[in-house]
PDB file of C-alpha atoms in Angstrom:
ATOM      1  CA  MET W  24      16.197 -30.586   4.614  1.00 69.00           C
ATOM      2  CA  GLU W  25      16.553 -29.513   0.980  1.00 80.00           C
ATOM      3  CA  LEU W  26      13.674 -27.508  -0.440  1.00 86.00           C
ATOM      4  CA  GLU W  27      11.821 -29.144  -3.342  1.00 88.00           C
ATOM      5  CA  VAL W  28       9.105 -28.001  -5.714  1.00 87.00           C
ATOM      6  CA  ARG W  29       6.490 -29.846  -3.639  1.00 89.00           C
ATOM      7  CA  HIS W  30       7.395 -27.646  -0.664  1.00 92.00           C
ATOM      8  CA  LEU W  31       6.951 -24.490  -2.728  1.00 92.00           C
ATOM      9  CA  ARG W  32       3.641 -25.833  -4.039  1.00 90.00           C
ATOM     10  CA  ALA W  33       2.494 -26.365  -0.451  1.00 92.00           C
ATOM     11  CA  LEU W  34       3.388 -22.774   0.509  1.00 94.00           C
ATOM     12  CA  CYS W  35       1.448 -21.428  -2.457  1.00 91.00           C
ATOM     13  CA  ALA W  36      -1.571 -23.567  -1.536  1.00 90.00           C
ATOM     14  CA  ILE W  37      -1.565 -22.267   2.055  1.00 93.00           C
ATOM     15  CA  ALA W  38      -1.360 -18.672   0.839  1.00 91.00           C
ATOM     16  CA  ASP W  39      -4.040 -19.151  -1.827  1.00 87.00           C
ATOM     17  CA  THR W  40      -6.551 -20.911   0.411  1.00 87.00           C
ATOM     18  CA  GLY W  41      -5.789 -18.936   3.570  1.00 88.00           C
ATOM     19  CA  SER W  42      -5.748 -21.966   5.868  1.00 88.00           C
ATOM     20  CA  LEU W  43      -3.855 -25.165   6.525  1.00 90.00           C
ATOM     21  CA  HIS W  44      -7.099 -27.145   6.493  1.00 85.00           C
ATOM     22  CA  ARG W  45      -8.171 -26.016   3.033  1.00 85.00           C
ATOM     23  CA  ALA W  46      -4.613 -26.252   1.667  1.00 89.00           C
ATOM     24  CA  ALA W  47      -4.281 -29.833   2.938  1.00 88.00           C
ATOM     25  CA  ARG W  48      -7.558 -30.735   1.266  1.00 82.00           C
ATOM     26  CA  GLN W  49      -6.429 -29.132  -1.995  1.00 81.00           C
ATOM     27  CA  LEU W  50      -3.100 -30.980  -1.882  1.00 84.00           C
ATOM     28  CA  GLY W  51      -4.671 -34.287  -0.862  1.00 81.00           C
ATOM     29  CA  VAL W  52      -2.694 -34.667   2.358  1.00 84.00           C
ATOM     30  CA  ALA W  53      -3.598 -34.791   6.047  1.00 86.00           C
ATOM     31  CA  GLN W  54      -3.562 -31.453   7.857  1.00 88.00           C
ATOM     32  CA  PRO W  55      -1.119 -32.634  10.586  1.00 89.00           C
ATOM     33  CA  SER W  56       1.264 -33.767   7.841  1.00 88.00           C
ATOM     34  CA  LEU W  57       1.066 -30.381   6.119  1.00 92.00           C
ATOM     35  CA  SER W  58       1.544 -28.566   9.429  1.00 91.00           C
ATOM     36  CA  THR W  59       4.671 -30.611  10.143  1.00 91.00           C
ATOM     37  CA  GLN W  60       5.981 -29.940   6.643  1.00 92.00           C
ATOM     38  CA  LEU W  61       5.434 -26.200   7.073  1.00 94.00           C
ATOM     39  CA  LYS W  62       7.380 -26.181  10.344  1.00 93.00           C
ATOM     40  CA  ARG W  63      10.306 -27.939   8.652  1.00 92.00           C
ATOM     41  CA  ILE W  64      10.255 -25.462   5.763  1.00 93.00           C
ATOM     42  CA  GLU W  65      10.236 -22.548   8.215  1.00 93.00           C
ATOM     43  CA  GLN W  66      13.160 -24.060  10.107  1.00 91.00           C
ATOM     44  CA  GLU W  67      15.070 -24.425   6.853  1.00 91.00           C
ATOM     45  CA  LEU W  68      14.398 -20.821   5.803  1.00 92.00           C
ATOM     46  CA  GLY W  69      15.050 -19.331   9.202  1.00 91.00           C
ATOM     47  CA  GLY W  70      11.726 -17.824  10.256  1.00 93.00           C
ATOM     48  CA  PRO W  71       7.917 -18.047  10.247  1.00 94.00           C
ATOM     49  CA  LEU W  72       6.312 -17.749   6.821  1.00 94.00           C
ATOM     50  CA  PHE W  73       2.694 -17.478   8.011  1.00 93.00           C
ATOM     51  CA  LEU W  74       0.868 -15.955  10.941  1.00 92.00           C
ATOM     52  CA  ARG W  75      -1.572 -18.517  12.361  1.00 87.00           C
ATOM     53  CA  GLU W  76      -4.742 -16.702  13.372  1.00 85.00           C
ATOM     54  CA  ARG W  77      -8.245 -17.787  14.290  1.00 79.00           C
ATOM     55  CA  THR W  78      -9.436 -16.696  10.875  1.00 78.00           C
ATOM     56  CA  GLY W  79      -6.689 -18.586   9.037  1.00 85.00           C
ATOM     57  CA  CYS W  80      -3.132 -18.055   7.863  1.00 90.00           C
ATOM     58  CA  ARG W  81      -1.617 -14.976   6.281  1.00 90.00           C
ATOM     59  CA  PRO W  82       1.975 -14.516   5.050  1.00 92.00           C
ATOM     60  CA  THR W  83       4.575 -12.770   7.197  1.00 93.00           C
ATOM     61  CA  PRO W  84       6.965 -10.301   5.483  1.00 92.00           C
ATOM     62  CA  LEU W  85       9.398 -13.202   5.055  1.00 93.00           C
ATOM     63  CA  GLY W  86       6.556 -15.307   3.713  1.00 92.00           C
ATOM     64  CA  ARG W  87       5.704 -12.693   1.097  1.00 91.00           C
ATOM     65  CA  ILE W  88       9.316 -12.652  -0.106  1.00 92.00           C
ATOM     66  CA  VAL W  89       9.415 -16.450  -0.350  1.00 92.00           C
ATOM     67  CA  LEU W  90       6.025 -16.615  -2.084  1.00 91.00           C
ATOM     68  CA  GLY W  91       7.093 -13.969  -4.574  1.00 89.00           C
ATOM     69  CA  ARG W  92       9.955 -16.243  -5.583  1.00 89.00           C
ATOM     70  CA  ALA W  93       8.052 -19.535  -5.241  1.00 90.00           C
ATOM     71  CA  ARG W  94       5.061 -18.717  -7.453  1.00 87.00           C
ATOM     72  CA  PRO W  95       6.971 -18.236 -10.723  1.00 86.00           C
ATOM     73  CA  LEU W  96       9.063 -21.345  -9.989  1.00 87.00           C
ATOM     74  CA  VAL W  97       5.943 -23.457  -9.462  1.00 83.00           C
ATOM     75  CA  ALA W  98       4.417 -21.993 -12.610  1.00 79.00           C
ATOM     76  CA  GLU W  99       7.587 -22.676 -14.587  1.00 80.00           C
ATOM     77  CA  MET W 100       7.644 -26.256 -13.324  1.00 80.00           C
ATOM     78  CA  ARG W 101       4.043 -26.766 -14.437  1.00 74.00           C
ATOM     79  CA  ALA W 102       4.927 -25.348 -17.855  1.00 71.00           C
ATOM     80  CA  LEU W 103       8.038 -27.496 -18.045  1.00 73.00           C
ATOM     81  CA  VAL W 104       6.124 -30.689 -17.269  1.00 71.00           C
ATOM     82  CA  ALA W 105       3.400 -29.806 -19.772  1.00 63.00           C
ATOM     83  CA  GLU W 106       5.908 -29.027 -22.508  1.00 65.00           C
ATOM     84  CA  ALA W 107       7.977 -32.115 -21.755  1.00 65.00           C
ATOM     85  CA  ARG W 108       4.897 -34.348 -21.959  1.00 62.00           C
ATOM     86  CA  ALA W 109       3.871 -32.746 -25.229  1.00 59.00           C
ATOM     87  CA  ALA W 110       7.370 -33.143 -26.616  1.00 57.00           C
ATOM     88  CA  ALA W 111       7.488 -36.795 -25.539  1.00 60.00           C
ATOM     89  CA  LYS W 112       4.425 -37.463 -27.704  1.00 55.00           C
ATOM     90  CA  ASP W 113       5.893 -35.676 -30.695  1.00 54.00           C
ATOM     91  CA  ASP W 114       8.044 -37.890 -32.901  1.00 52.00           C
ATOM     92  CA  ASP W 115       8.434 -35.355 -35.708  1.00 51.00           C
ATOM     93  CA  GLY W 116      12.001 -34.456 -34.822  1.00 53.00           C
ATOM     94  CA  PRO W 117      14.808 -34.706 -32.262  1.00 64.00           C
ATOM     95  CA  GLN W 118      14.326 -32.957 -28.952  1.00 83.00           C
ATOM     96  CA  LEU W 119      16.660 -30.166 -27.945  1.00 92.00           C
ATOM     97  CA  ARG W 120      17.051 -29.543 -24.214  1.00 94.00           C
ATOM     98  CA  ILE W 121      17.454 -25.799 -23.747  1.00 96.00           C
ATOM     99  CA  GLY W 122      18.318 -24.022 -20.523  1.00 96.00           C
ATOM    100  CA  SER W 123      17.789 -20.287 -20.281  1.00 96.00           C
ATOM    101  CA  THR W 124      17.574 -17.333 -17.979  1.00 94.00           C
ATOM    102  CA  ALA W 125      14.691 -14.944 -18.664  1.00 92.00           C
ATOM    103  CA  SER W 126      14.653 -13.345 -22.115  1.00 94.00           C
ATOM    104  CA  ARG W 127      12.019 -11.961 -24.465  1.00 94.00           C
ATOM    105  CA  ALA W 128      13.965 -13.582 -27.310  1.00 96.00           C
ATOM    106  CA  LEU W 129      12.973 -17.065 -26.176  1.00 95.00           C
ATOM    107  CA  ALA W 130       9.603 -17.222 -27.937  1.00 94.00           C
ATOM    108  CA  GLY W 131      11.041 -16.310 -31.318  1.00 95.00           C
ATOM    109  CA  TRP W 132      13.983 -18.668 -30.860  1.00 96.00           C
ATOM    110  CA  LEU W 133      11.756 -21.627 -29.965  1.00 95.00           C
ATOM    111  CA  ARG W 134       9.521 -20.849 -32.947  1.00 94.00           C
ATOM    112  CA  ARG W 135      12.512 -20.891 -35.293  1.00 94.00           C
ATOM    113  CA  LEU W 136      13.804 -24.157 -33.838  1.00 93.00           C
ATOM    114  CA  ARG W 137      10.442 -25.837 -34.368  1.00 91.00           C
ATOM    115  CA  ALA W 138      10.397 -24.609 -37.958  1.00 91.00           C
ATOM    116  CA  ARG W 139      13.652 -26.548 -38.421  1.00 87.00           C
ATOM    117  CA  GLN W 140      12.191 -29.698 -36.849  1.00 82.00           C
ATOM    118  CA  ARG W 141      14.104 -29.236 -33.613  1.00 82.00           C
ATOM    119  CA  GLU W 142      11.576 -29.805 -30.829  1.00 87.00           C
ATOM    120  CA  PRO W 143      12.754 -27.745 -27.800  1.00 91.00           C
ATOM    121  CA  VAL W 144      12.268 -28.721 -24.175  1.00 92.00           C
ATOM    122  CA  LEU W 145      12.809 -25.674 -21.991  1.00 93.00           C
ATOM    123  CA  GLN W 146      14.378 -25.438 -18.526  1.00 91.00           C
ATOM    124  CA  MET W 147      14.219 -21.956 -16.984  1.00 92.00           C
ATOM    125  CA  ASP W 148      16.443 -20.903 -14.101  1.00 90.00           C
ATOM    126  CA  VAL W 149      17.434 -17.532 -12.606  1.00 87.00           C
ATOM    127  CA  SER W 150      20.980 -18.838 -12.089  1.00 90.00           C
ATOM    128  CA  PRO W 151      23.193 -18.972 -15.188  1.00 93.00           C
ATOM    129  CA  ASN W 152      25.818 -20.854 -13.190  1.00 92.00           C
ATOM    130  CA  ALA W 153      23.270 -23.578 -12.384  1.00 92.00           C
ATOM    131  CA  LEU W 154      22.365 -23.887 -16.071  1.00 94.00           C
ATOM    132  CA  LEU W 155      26.016 -24.200 -17.078  1.00 94.00           C
ATOM    133  CA  ARG W 156      26.485 -26.983 -14.520  1.00 92.00           C
ATOM    134  CA  MET W 157      23.442 -28.793 -15.941  1.00 92.00           C
ATOM    135  CA  LEU W 158      24.902 -28.431 -19.419  1.00 93.00           C
ATOM    136  CA  ALA W 159      28.268 -29.822 -18.324  1.00 93.00           C
ATOM    137  CA  ASP W 160      26.502 -32.735 -16.587  1.00 90.00           C
ATOM    138  CA  GLY W 161      24.667 -33.662 -19.778  1.00 90.00           C
ATOM    139  CA  ARG W 162      21.214 -32.617 -18.559  1.00 90.00           C
ATOM    140  CA  LEU W 163      20.974 -29.852 -21.177  1.00 94.00           C
ATOM    141  CA  ASP W 164      22.103 -29.555 -24.795  1.00 95.00           C
ATOM    142  CA  VAL W 165      22.491 -25.760 -24.913  1.00 97.00           C
ATOM    143  CA  ALA W 166      22.234 -22.933 -22.391  1.00 97.00           C
ATOM    144  CA  TYR W 167      21.414 -19.291 -23.099  1.00 98.00           C
ATOM    145  CA  VAL W 168      22.731 -17.263 -20.163  1.00 97.00           C
ATOM    146  CA  HIS W 169      23.788 -13.790 -19.117  1.00 96.00           C
ATOM    147  CA  GLU W 170      26.931 -12.687 -17.294  1.00 97.00           C
ATOM    148  CA  VAL W 171      26.500  -9.616 -15.103  1.00 96.00           C
ATOM    149  CA  GLU W 172      29.306  -7.106 -15.512  1.00 94.00           C
ATOM    150  CA  GLY W 173      31.903  -7.513 -12.763  1.00 93.00           C
ATOM    151  CA  CYS W 174      30.599 -10.953 -11.729  1.00 93.00           C
ATOM    152  CA  PRO W 175      32.252 -13.581 -13.981  1.00 94.00           C
ATOM    153  CA  LEU W 176      30.420 -16.853 -14.501  1.00 94.00           C
ATOM    154  CA  ARG W 177      31.929 -20.111 -13.280  1.00 90.00           C
ATOM    155  CA  VAL W 178      32.161 -21.894 -16.635  1.00 93.00           C
ATOM    156  CA  PRO W 179      32.860 -25.656 -16.337  1.00 92.00           C
ATOM    157  CA  GLU W 180      35.729 -27.014 -18.408  1.00 90.00           C
ATOM    158  CA  GLY W 181      34.946 -28.433 -21.810  1.00 90.00           C
ATOM    159  CA  LEU W 182      32.042 -26.159 -22.764  1.00 94.00           C
ATOM    160  CA  ALA W 183      31.937 -24.263 -26.042  1.00 95.00           C
ATOM    161  CA  MET W 184      30.876 -20.628 -25.563  1.00 97.00           C
ATOM    162  CA  ARG W 185      29.686 -18.047 -28.070  1.00 97.00           C
ATOM    163  CA  VAL W 186      28.948 -14.379 -27.403  1.00 97.00           C
ATOM    164  CA  LEU W 187      25.529 -13.203 -28.565  1.00 97.00           C
ATOM    165  CA  VAL W 188      25.900  -9.615 -27.282  1.00 96.00           C
ATOM    166  CA  GLU W 189      29.163  -8.371 -25.792  1.00 96.00           C
ATOM    167  CA  ARG W 190      27.516  -5.709 -23.644  1.00 96.00           C
ATOM    168  CA  GLU W 191      23.774  -5.263 -23.325  1.00 97.00           C
ATOM    169  CA  PRO W 192      23.050  -2.088 -21.326  1.00 97.00           C
ATOM    170  CA  GLN W 193      20.557  -2.570 -18.528  1.00 97.00           C
ATOM    171  CA  PHE W 194      17.668  -0.112 -18.380  1.00 97.00           C
ATOM    172  CA  VAL W 195      15.375   0.825 -15.507  1.00 97.00           C
ATOM    173  CA  SER W 196      11.618   0.296 -15.247  1.00 97.00           C
ATOM    174  CA  LEU W 197       9.726   2.888 -13.238  1.00 97.00           C
ATOM    175  CA  PRO W 198       6.110   3.982 -12.767  1.00 96.00           C
ATOM    176  CA  ALA W 199       4.753   5.737 -15.854  1.00 96.00           C
ATOM    177  CA  ASP W 200       3.788   8.779 -13.772  1.00 96.00           C
ATOM    178  CA  HIS W 201       7.248   9.102 -12.180  1.00 97.00           C
ATOM    179  CA  PRO W 202       8.720  12.577 -12.879  1.00 96.00           C
ATOM    180  CA  ALA W 203      11.844  10.977 -14.372  1.00 96.00           C
ATOM    181  CA  ALA W 204       9.739   9.056 -16.902  1.00 96.00           C
ATOM    182  CA  ALA W 205       9.149  12.311 -18.799  1.00 95.00           C
ATOM    183  CA  ARG W 206      12.681  11.989 -20.233  1.00 94.00           C
ATOM    184  CA  SER W 207      14.074   9.363 -22.600  1.00 92.00           C
ATOM    185  CA  GLU W 208      16.916   8.623 -20.181  1.00 94.00           C
ATOM    186  CA  VAL W 209      17.174   9.053 -16.434  1.00 96.00           C
ATOM    187  CA  GLN W 210      19.964   9.871 -14.040  1.00 96.00           C
ATOM    188  CA  LEU W 211      20.360   7.610 -11.033  1.00 97.00           C
ATOM    189  CA  SER W 212      20.096  10.693  -8.829  1.00 96.00           C
ATOM    190  CA  ASP W 213      16.511  11.085 -10.138  1.00 95.00           C
ATOM    191  CA  LEU W 214      15.708   7.788  -8.395  1.00 96.00           C
ATOM    192  CA  ALA W 215      17.503   8.436  -5.098  1.00 94.00           C
ATOM    193  CA  GLU W 216      14.303   8.606  -3.059  1.00 95.00           C
ATOM    194  CA  ASP W 217      12.690   5.544  -4.629  1.00 96.00           C
ATOM    195  CA  ARG W 218      12.593   2.006  -3.300  1.00 96.00           C
ATOM    196  CA  TRP W 219      14.575  -0.376  -5.505  1.00 96.00           C
ATOM    197  CA  MET W 220      13.737  -4.058  -5.967  1.00 95.00           C
ATOM    198  CA  ILE W 221      16.533  -6.545  -6.574  1.00 93.00           C
ATOM    199  CA  ASP W 222      16.375 -10.309  -7.045  1.00 89.00           C
ATOM    200  CA  PRO W 223      19.225 -11.645  -4.858  1.00 85.00           C
ATOM    201  CA  THR W 224      18.890 -15.139  -6.372  1.00 84.00           C
ATOM    202  CA  VAL W 225      20.131 -13.956  -9.793  1.00 89.00           C
ATOM    203  CA  ASP W 226      23.875 -14.587  -9.978  1.00 89.00           C
ATOM    204  CA  GLY W 227      25.701 -11.283  -9.643  1.00 91.00           C
ATOM    205  CA  GLU W 228      22.682  -8.962  -9.750  1.00 91.00           C
ATOM    206  CA  TRP W 229      22.730  -7.947  -6.077  1.00 90.00           C
ATOM    207  CA  ASP W 230      26.438  -7.064  -6.136  1.00 92.00           C
ATOM    208  CA  ALA W 231      26.299  -5.278  -9.481  1.00 95.00           C
ATOM    209  CA  VAL W 232      23.297  -3.095  -8.673  1.00 95.00           C
ATOM    210  CA  HIS W 233      24.770  -2.184  -5.286  1.00 94.00           C
ATOM    211  CA  ARG W 234      28.058  -1.221  -6.935  1.00 95.00           C
ATOM    212  CA  MET W 235      26.204   0.922  -9.423  1.00 96.00           C
ATOM    213  CA  LEU W 236      24.213   2.705  -6.724  1.00 96.00           C
ATOM    214  CA  ARG W 237      27.245   3.226  -4.480  1.00 95.00           C
ATOM    215  CA  ALA W 238      29.234   4.658  -7.402  1.00 96.00           C
ATOM    216  CA  ALA W 239      26.429   7.184  -7.858  1.00 96.00           C
ATOM    217  CA  GLY W 240      26.533   8.053  -4.163  1.00 96.00           C
ATOM    218  CA  LEU W 241      23.124   6.516  -3.479  1.00 95.00           C
ATOM    219  CA  ASN W 242      21.951   4.353  -0.611  1.00 94.00           C
ATOM    220  CA  PRO W 243      18.257   3.767  -1.372  1.00 94.00           C
ATOM    221  CA  ARG W 244      15.842   1.436   0.361  1.00 93.00           C
ATOM    222  CA  VAL W 245      16.046  -2.018  -1.227  1.00 93.00           C
ATOM    223  CA  LEU W 246      13.395  -4.732  -1.392  1.00 93.00           C
ATOM    224  CA  HIS W 247      13.948  -8.331  -2.518  1.00 90.00           C
ATOM    225  CA  GLY W 248      11.763  -9.948  -5.140  1.00 87.00           C
ATOM    226  CA  ASP W 249      11.695 -11.755  -8.484  1.00 85.00           C
ATOM    227  CA  TYR W 250      11.066  -9.962 -11.761  1.00 83.00           C
ATOM    228  CA  HIS W 251       7.361 -10.900 -11.830  1.00 84.00           C
ATOM    229  CA  THR W 252       6.844  -9.233  -8.455  1.00 88.00           C
ATOM    230  CA  ALA W 253       9.030  -6.290  -9.437  1.00 90.00           C
ATOM    231  CA  ALA W 254       6.990  -5.598 -12.580  1.00 89.00           C
ATOM    232  CA  SER W 255       3.780  -5.672 -10.559  1.00 90.00           C
ATOM    233  CA  LEU W 256       5.134  -3.300  -7.910  1.00 94.00           C
ATOM    234  CA  VAL W 257       6.574  -0.917 -10.492  1.00 95.00           C
ATOM    235  CA  SER W 258       3.146  -0.644 -12.082  1.00 92.00           C
ATOM    236  CA  THR W 259       1.591   0.263  -8.739  1.00 93.00           C
ATOM    237  CA  GLY W 260       4.252   2.877  -7.983  1.00 94.00           C
ATOM    238  CA  GLU W 261       5.955   0.964  -5.162  1.00 95.00           C
ATOM    239  CA  VAL W 262       9.438   0.391  -6.602  1.00 96.00           C
ATOM    240  CA  VAL W 263      11.839   0.938  -9.470  1.00 97.00           C
ATOM    241  CA  THR W 264      14.038  -1.841 -10.770  1.00 97.00           C
ATOM    242  CA  VAL W 265      16.764  -2.665 -13.251  1.00 96.00           C
ATOM    243  CA  CYS W 266      15.418  -4.413 -16.339  1.00 96.00           C
ATOM    244  CA  GLN W 267      16.513  -5.749 -19.710  1.00 96.00           C
ATOM    245  CA  PRO W 268      16.398  -3.139 -22.509  1.00 97.00           C
ATOM    246  CA  THR W 269      14.022  -5.399 -24.454  1.00 96.00           C
ATOM    247  CA  CYS W 270      11.445  -5.084 -21.660  1.00 94.00           C
ATOM    248  CA  GLN W 271       8.161  -3.736 -23.027  1.00 90.00           C
ATOM    249  CA  PRO W 272       6.627  -0.677 -21.333  1.00 91.00           C
ATOM    250  CA  GLY W 273       2.965  -0.691 -20.341  1.00 89.00           C
ATOM    251  CA  PRO W 274       0.241   1.789 -19.472  1.00 91.00           C
ATOM    252  CA  ALA W 275       1.479   2.014 -15.880  1.00 94.00           C
ATOM    253  CA  MET W 276       5.181   1.251 -16.421  1.00 95.00           C
ATOM    254  CA  ALA W 277       7.894   3.117 -18.313  1.00 96.00           C
ATOM    255  CA  VAL W 278      11.244   1.689 -19.445  1.00 96.00           C
ATOM    256  CA  ARG W 279      14.115   4.143 -19.691  1.00 96.00           C
ATOM    257  CA  ARG W 280      17.831   4.144 -20.415  1.00 96.00           C
ATOM    258  CA  ILE W 281      20.107   4.983 -17.465  1.00 97.00           C
ATOM    259  CA  GLN W 282      22.392   7.889 -18.320  1.00 96.00           C
ATOM    260  CA  GLY W 283      25.918   6.666 -18.954  1.00 95.00           C
ATOM    261  CA  ASP W 284      24.873   3.000 -19.187  1.00 96.00           C
ATOM    262  CA  PRO W 285      26.472   2.161 -15.824  1.00 97.00           C
ATOM    263  CA  LEU W 286      25.367  -1.482 -15.783  1.00 97.00           C
ATOM    264  CA  GLY W 287      25.657  -4.101 -18.509  1.00 97.00           C
ATOM    265  CA  VAL W 288      25.500  -7.840 -19.074  1.00 97.00           C
ATOM    266  CA  ARG W 289      27.103 -10.136 -21.621  1.00 97.00           C
ATOM    267  CA  LEU W 290      24.754 -12.567 -23.369  1.00 98.00           C
ATOM    268  CA  LEU W 291      26.211 -15.997 -24.058  1.00 98.00           C
ATOM    269  CA  LEU W 292      25.177 -19.265 -25.684  1.00 98.00           C
ATOM    270  CA  ALA W 293      26.873 -22.402 -24.408  1.00 97.00           C
ATOM    271  CA  ALA W 294      26.952 -26.007 -25.622  1.00 96.00           C
ATOM    272  CA  ARG W 295      29.208 -29.009 -25.360  1.00 93.00           C
ATOM    273  CA  THR W 296      30.266 -28.842 -29.023  1.00 93.00           C
ATOM    274  CA  GLU W 297      30.861 -26.134 -31.603  1.00 94.00           C
ATOM    275  CA  GLY W 298      28.595 -28.031 -33.971  1.00 93.00           C
ATOM    276  CA  GLU W 299      25.642 -27.688 -31.611  1.00 93.00           C
ATOM    277  CA  LEU W 300      26.328 -23.973 -31.293  1.00 95.00           C
ATOM    278  CA  ASP W 301      26.438 -23.620 -35.081  1.00 95.00           C
ATOM    279  CA  SER W 302      23.028 -25.268 -35.410  1.00 94.00           C
ATOM    280  CA  VAL W 303      21.134 -23.040 -32.951  1.00 96.00           C
ATOM    281  CA  PHE W 304      23.004 -19.728 -32.754  1.00 97.00           C
ATOM    282  CA  PRO W 305      21.620 -18.115 -35.955  1.00 96.00           C
ATOM    283  CA  GLY W 306      18.018 -18.599 -34.828  1.00 96.00           C
ATOM    284  CA  LEU W 307      18.759 -17.062 -31.424  1.00 97.00           C
ATOM    285  CA  TRP W 308      20.465 -14.064 -33.022  1.00 97.00           C
ATOM    286  CA  GLU W 309      17.485 -13.490 -35.323  1.00 97.00           C
ATOM    287  CA  ALA W 310      15.043 -13.746 -32.403  1.00 97.00           C
ATOM    288  CA  TYR W 311      17.083 -11.379 -30.240  1.00 97.00           C
ATOM    289  CA  SER W 312      17.433  -8.836 -33.049  1.00 96.00           C
ATOM    290  CA  GLU W 313      13.668  -8.971 -33.538  1.00 96.00           C
ATOM    291  CA  VAL W 314      12.767  -8.156 -29.930  1.00 95.00           C
ATOM    292  CA  ALA W 315      15.558  -5.581 -29.676  1.00 95.00           C
ATOM    293  CA  ARG W 316      14.059  -3.613 -32.542  1.00 93.00           C
ATOM    294  CA  GLU W 317      10.559  -3.915 -31.061  1.00 93.00           C
ATOM    295  CA  ALA W 318      11.639  -2.088 -27.881  1.00 93.00           C
ATOM    296  CA  PRO W 319      11.507   1.691 -28.593  1.00 89.00           C
ATOM    297  CA  GLY W 320      14.146   2.783 -26.088  1.00 91.00           C
ATOM    298  CA  TYR W 321      16.565   0.009 -27.009  1.00 94.00           C
ATOM    299  CA  ARG W 322      16.047   0.589 -30.738  1.00 91.00           C
ATOM    300  CA  GLU W 323      16.940   4.237 -30.233  1.00 89.00           C
ATOM    301  CA  TRP W 324      20.033   3.240 -28.239  1.00 90.00           C
ATOM    302  CA  LEU W 325      21.125   0.765 -30.925  1.00 90.00           C
ATOM    303  CA  ASP W 326      20.718   3.391 -33.641  1.00 87.00           C
ATOM    304  CA  ARG W 327      22.709   5.864 -31.553  1.00 82.00           C
ATOM    305  CA  VAL W 328      25.673   3.537 -31.089  1.00 76.00           C
ATOM    306  CA  GLY W 329      25.460   2.337 -34.699  1.00 67.00           C
ATOM    307  CA  VAL W 330      24.554  -1.323 -34.119  1.00 62.00           C
TER     308      VAL W 330
END
C-alpha cells in the first residue's frame, strides 16, 4: 500500500479527536472502515501508531514522529488546493507552477511574481530531488531547491540550473536561555549534551549533520522530526537543531552561527529553459536578499565576509 494524503488526514483526525469513533464521524466514514485503514497504515509503516485504550486512542512514540511529519503535509496540501482553486478563477495572467523546499524568501518572491502578472501556484516538498523530477516530468515550471553539502542532487537531464547562493552557511537554533546563546556564535562542543533534532526525510540532511557532529567528536542523542516540530521543541528547551541563517529568532528561541561554518547548502533555481530562468530569477534574488538582511546573525555574517 502506498501512503496518500487521505491516510495522513485520517491519522491527524484520530490524534485530534482521541478516538476512532469520533475521527470516523469527522471524516464521514464508518468506524470499521477507518479501523481497517489504520491497521493497513501501521503495517506499511512497521509498527503501531496509536495505543487503543478504554478512554480512547493516544499516539505511540512512532505515532508522534509520523504525526509530526504528517501535520505540515496535510496543512500544505490544504493550502495548495486553496491556492490552486483561487488561481484557477484568476484570469489576469498566466499561471506559474513553482516547486520549492522551505524558504523565508518565498513570500517576497511570490509577491514580486504577482506584481508582474505571473500568478504562482506553489508545490512544497522537503525533497529537492522529488521537485526536480516533477520539473523534468512537466508538472512544474520552475523549482527552487537546496543541495546539502556533500550530498549531490540527482539532476535529471535537460534541466537548466542557476545558482542563487553558492554556499549558504547553516546556523543552529537553540533555546534562548541556553548558556551558549549568550554568544554570537557557538562551538559544537557547547551543544554536546543537548538533544539534536534532524528531519531524515530532507535529502542529505541526516548524513550531513551526522558528518558534522562526528567531525567534531560528538555523538549526541538524536530525535527525528520536521522543522515545525523542531522549532516548537527548541522553544520549550527540548532540542537544538540546524536551521537556515534567515530563520528569525523569537522570545524563547535564539539563532546563532556555528563556529567555522561546518555545514552549508547550495541554493539553486531550476527550469526547463534558460528563458524561464531569466524571467523569474531576479525576483527570487531580490526576495532572498531582503530576508537575508532582515536576519541579524546572517546580516552580520554577510558583512563579515563582504557579501
